[in-house]
XYZ file of N, CA and C in Angstrom:
339
model
N 18.189 164.335 -55.552
C 18.400 164.015 -54.141
C 18.343 165.256 -53.265
N 18.828 166.386 -53.783
C 18.723 167.627 -53.031
C 17.259 168.031 -52.989
N 16.777 168.328 -51.801
C 15.396 168.726 -51.628
C 15.322 169.923 -50.688
N 14.572 170.924 -51.100
C 14.334 172.119 -50.308
C 12.830 172.341 -50.269
N 12.258 172.343 -49.083
C 10.814 172.436 -48.925
C 10.491 173.655 -48.087
N 9.965 174.684 -48.735
C 9.586 175.909 -48.051
C 8.173 175.782 -47.486
N 7.943 176.424 -46.358
C 6.621 176.430 -45.750
C 6.473 177.674 -44.883
N 5.261 177.935 -44.432
C 5.001 179.020 -43.505
C 4.373 180.252 -44.107
N 4.224 180.288 -45.413
C 3.599 181.432 -46.047
C 2.111 181.490 -45.775
N 1.503 182.588 -46.181
C 0.080 182.769 -45.989
C -0.327 184.202 -46.217
N -1.553 184.503 -45.831
C -2.117 185.842 -45.955
C -1.984 186.561 -44.624
N -1.434 187.765 -44.656
C -1.232 188.542 -43.442
C -1.517 190.010 -43.743
N -1.995 190.736 -42.727
C -2.258 192.158 -42.889
C -0.969 192.967 -42.843
N -0.952 194.133 -43.476
C 0.221 195.008 -43.345
C 0.566 195.246 -41.883
N 1.857 195.198 -41.587
C 2.324 195.323 -40.219
C 2.424 194.016 -39.475
N 1.907 192.954 -40.043
C 1.935 191.659 -39.403
C 3.245 190.933 -39.604
N 3.289 189.698 -39.104
C 4.507 188.894 -39.130
C 4.223 187.485 -39.624
N 5.230 186.886 -40.229
C 5.229 185.483 -40.595
C 6.628 184.935 -40.388
N 6.720 183.641 -40.140
C 8.009 182.966 -40.118
C 8.004 181.859 -41.153
N 8.888 181.968 -42.128
C 9.045 180.953 -43.149
C 10.097 179.938 -42.728
N 9.909 178.700 -43.157
C 10.867 177.637 -42.901
C 11.263 176.975 -44.207
N 12.486 176.499 -44.266
C 12.960 175.714 -45.395
C 13.663 174.487 -44.854
N 13.068 173.335 -45.072
C 13.648 172.064 -44.646
C 14.503 171.512 -45.776
N 15.765 171.229 -45.476
C 16.732 170.818 -46.484
C 17.172 169.378 -46.269
N 17.463 168.699 -47.368
C 17.996 167.345 -47.309
C 18.794 167.075 -48.574
N 19.614 166.028 -48.546
C 20.376 165.617 -49.711
C 21.745 166.257 -49.837
N 22.162 167.020 -48.846
C 23.492 167.621 -48.828
C 23.877 167.919 -47.389
N 25.145 168.267 -47.195
C 25.619 168.576 -45.842
C 25.206 169.997 -45.520
N 24.100 170.117 -44.821
C 23.479 171.409 -44.580
C 24.421 172.363 -43.849
N 25.097 171.873 -42.822
C 25.887 172.743 -41.951
C 27.059 173.397 -42.664
N 27.526 172.842 -43.769
C 28.668 173.397 -44.490
C 28.261 174.340 -45.618
N 26.978 174.571 -45.783
C 26.467 175.397 -46.869
C 25.834 176.684 -46.359
N 26.187 177.787 -46.999
C 25.414 178.988 -46.804
C 24.027 178.813 -47.413
N 23.046 179.480 -46.837
C 21.671 179.390 -47.319
C 21.118 180.791 -47.525
N 20.217 180.908 -48.470
C 19.660 182.210 -48.811
C 18.170 182.098 -49.077
N 17.479 183.208 -48.893
C 16.089 183.371 -49.295
C 16.013 184.353 -50.451
N 15.210 184.006 -51.444
C 14.883 184.867 -52.560
C 13.370 184.977 -52.660
N 12.895 185.962 -53.410
C 11.466 186.084 -53.625
C 11.193 186.542 -55.052
N 9.996 186.232 -55.524
C 9.596 186.605 -56.872
C 8.112 186.934 -56.887
N 7.802 188.160 -57.275
C 6.426 188.589 -57.468
C 6.045 188.392 -58.924
N 4.747 188.238 -59.228
C 4.324 188.041 -60.614
C 4.830 189.148 -61.526
N 5.435 188.766 -62.644
C 5.969 189.725 -63.596
C 7.309 190.318 -63.229
N 7.844 189.950 -62.075
C 9.116 190.493 -61.615
C 10.226 189.456 -61.690
N 11.455 189.932 -61.632
C 12.606 189.047 -61.528
C 12.718 188.514 -60.106
N 13.291 187.344 -59.980
C 13.567 186.804 -58.661
C 14.671 187.641 -58.021
N 14.464 188.046 -56.778
C 15.407 188.929 -56.120
C 15.889 188.353 -54.799
N 17.116 188.701 -54.473
C 17.732 188.306 -53.218
C 17.034 188.976 -52.048
N 16.847 188.222 -50.967
C 16.237 188.743 -49.751
C 17.213 188.711 -48.584
N 17.786 187.540 -48.306
C 18.641 187.395 -47.130
C 19.533 186.178 -47.300
N 20.657 186.192 -46.610
C 21.603 185.088 -46.656
C 22.187 184.861 -45.277
N 22.428 183.596 -44.937
C 23.177 183.241 -43.745
C 24.281 182.273 -44.164
N 25.513 182.570 -43.782
C 26.644 181.739 -44.149
C 26.726 180.515 -43.253
N 27.647 179.611 -43.592
C 27.826 178.406 -42.789
C 28.284 178.718 -41.366
N 28.942 179.858 -41.174
C 29.386 180.239 -39.837
C 28.455 181.248 -39.163
N 27.295 181.498 -39.770
C 26.276 182.295 -39.120
C 26.237 183.765 -39.474
N 27.135 184.235 -40.332
C 27.073 185.627 -40.764
C 25.873 185.850 -41.671
N 25.242 187.001 -41.549
C 24.030 187.298 -42.309
C 24.178 188.572 -43.114
N 23.428 188.662 -44.188
C 23.267 189.912 -44.905
C 21.890 189.943 -45.542
N 21.414 191.170 -45.826
C 20.032 191.380 -46.229
C 19.948 192.374 -47.373
N 18.906 192.221 -48.173
C 18.572 193.256 -49.130
C 18.141 194.513 -48.387
N 18.463 195.671 -48.965
C 18.097 196.926 -48.323
C 16.597 197.028 -48.057
N 15.794 196.450 -48.927
C 14.353 196.563 -48.816
C 13.779 195.857 -47.591
N 14.521 194.909 -47.017
C 14.023 194.154 -45.870
C 14.854 194.354 -44.624
N 15.955 195.063 -44.725
C 16.858 195.242 -43.592
C 16.125 195.905 -42.429
N 16.292 195.341 -41.248
C 15.625 195.846 -40.063
C 14.261 195.259 -39.824
N 13.700 194.568 -40.811
C 12.387 193.957 -40.669
C 12.439 192.438 -40.694
N 13.346 191.875 -41.490
C 13.467 190.431 -41.638
C 14.718 189.945 -40.930
N 14.695 188.697 -40.488
C 15.860 188.068 -39.873
C 15.975 186.626 -40.353
N 17.124 186.286 -40.900
C 17.393 184.921 -41.330
C 18.166 184.202 -40.232
N 17.863 182.938 -40.032
C 18.567 182.127 -39.049
C 18.586 180.681 -39.521
N 19.395 179.869 -38.864
C 19.476 178.461 -39.238
C 19.589 177.599 -38.007
N 19.075 176.385 -38.124
C 19.186 175.377 -37.086
C 19.807 174.150 -37.742
N 21.110 173.984 -37.554
C 21.806 172.896 -38.230
C 21.350 171.525 -37.748
N 20.919 171.430 -36.498
C 20.425 170.161 -35.976
C 19.147 169.724 -36.669
N 18.386 170.676 -37.188
C 17.133 170.381 -37.877
C 17.237 170.521 -39.390
N 18.424 170.855 -39.902
C 18.604 171.096 -41.340
C 17.558 172.067 -41.874
N 17.361 173.150 -41.151
C 16.308 174.095 -41.486
C 16.831 175.523 -41.421
N 16.439 176.327 -42.393
C 16.715 177.756 -42.389
C 15.385 178.486 -42.283
N 15.375 179.578 -41.523
C 14.163 180.324 -41.254
C 14.280 181.751 -41.786
N 13.144 182.345 -42.040
C 13.074 183.768 -42.337
C 11.950 184.365 -41.510
N 12.318 185.096 -40.462
C 11.344 185.812 -39.656
C 11.039 187.131 -40.338
N 9.781 187.368 -40.646
C 9.349 188.534 -41.405
C 8.426 189.366 -40.524
N 8.873 190.551 -40.154
C 8.095 191.462 -39.320
C 7.773 192.732 -40.085
N 6.809 193.479 -39.574
C 6.405 194.751 -40.184
C 6.173 194.603 -41.678
N 5.419 193.591 -42.041
C 5.235 193.260 -43.447
C 4.478 194.353 -44.190
N 4.881 194.552 -45.438
C 4.295 195.546 -46.320
C 3.696 194.860 -47.538
N 2.726 195.487 -48.201
C 2.196 194.895 -49.435
C 3.277 194.595 -50.469
N 4.330 195.389 -50.495
C 5.429 195.170 -51.432
C 6.197 193.878 -51.165
N 6.003 193.276 -49.998
C 6.632 192.001 -49.687
C 5.898 190.811 -50.298
N 4.738 191.048 -50.881
C 3.965 189.969 -51.487
C 4.761 189.314 -52.610
N 4.963 188.006 -52.508
C 5.768 187.270 -53.479
C 5.755 185.802 -53.099
N 6.283 184.982 -53.998
C 6.616 183.615 -53.662
C 8.047 183.614 -53.146
N 8.256 183.033 -51.986
C 9.565 183.008 -51.341
C 10.198 181.641 -51.513
N 11.472 181.649 -51.916
C 12.228 180.438 -52.191
C 13.497 180.413 -51.357
N 13.937 179.229 -50.961
C 15.249 179.103 -50.344
C 16.213 178.438 -51.312
N 17.510 178.616 -51.047
C 18.541 178.208 -51.993
C 19.865 178.045 -51.271
N 20.650 177.065 -51.673
C 22.045 176.995 -51.231
C 22.825 178.113 -51.890
N 23.737 178.725 -51.162
C 24.457 179.888 -51.658
C 25.186 179.620 -52.969
N 25.851 178.473 -53.083
C 26.726 178.206 -54.218
C 26.114 177.281 -55.261
N 24.840 176.973 -55.146
C 24.187 176.061 -56.061
C 22.856 176.633 -56.521
N 22.340 176.050 -57.619
C 21.122 176.563 -58.246
C 19.909 175.679 -57.980
N 19.891 174.974 -56.865
C 18.735 174.173 -56.484
C 17.715 175.044 -55.758
N 16.459 174.909 -56.151
C 15.373 175.680 -55.565
C 14.279 174.757 -55.058
N 13.578 175.202 -54.039
C 12.387 174.516 -53.594
C 11.185 174.943 -54.408
N 10.003 174.532 -53.957
C 8.771 174.855 -54.674
C 8.260 176.255 -54.357
N 8.780 176.850 -53.310
C 8.378 178.179 -52.895
C 7.158 178.163 -51.992
N 6.988 179.246 -51.247
C 5.808 179.422 -50.415
C 5.274 180.836 -50.622
N 3.970 180.948 -50.799
C 3.343 182.222 -51.136
C 3.142 183.072 -49.888
N 3.587 184.312 -49.958
C 3.332 185.311 -48.923
C 2.508 186.424 -49.546
N 1.354 186.691 -48.975
C 0.485 187.759 -49.453
C 0.214 188.719 -48.307
N 0.555 189.980 -48.504
C 0.360 191.016 -47.495
C -0.715 191.962 -48.017
N -1.867 191.923 -47.394
C -3.008 192.694 -47.880
C -3.992 192.935 -46.751
N -4.645 194.089 -46.793
C -5.694 194.398 -45.839
C -7.071 194.042 -46.379
C-alpha cells in the first residue's frame, strides 16, 4: 500500500540544475520525515538529504549548499532541488520515509558534458 514514485531525473550538463519529486501515498505523509538517498553503479546507497515532519532539514556534506530538500504536505510530495550539479552526482536517486525501509523505483540523474 505504501507507494513512493520518484520523478524528474534526466541528463544535465555540469553546473546545471534539476528538481526531483517524490509522490507518496499509503501513509500519513505529514507526520513522517522524508529523505533522499542515491546510489551510483558499484557504490553503496548513500544519504543525501532529509526533511523532518516539522520542516527541519539536514544534508550530506557532499551536497550541502547545492541541494535543497522541501515538502508540500498538501500534495504528499517531497522535492530535491539540485543546483550546480557535478559528474559525481550521477546516480539513481530514491526517496524514503525516515523511520521505514520503503523505497520507490528511483529516478536516474546523469551529469555529463
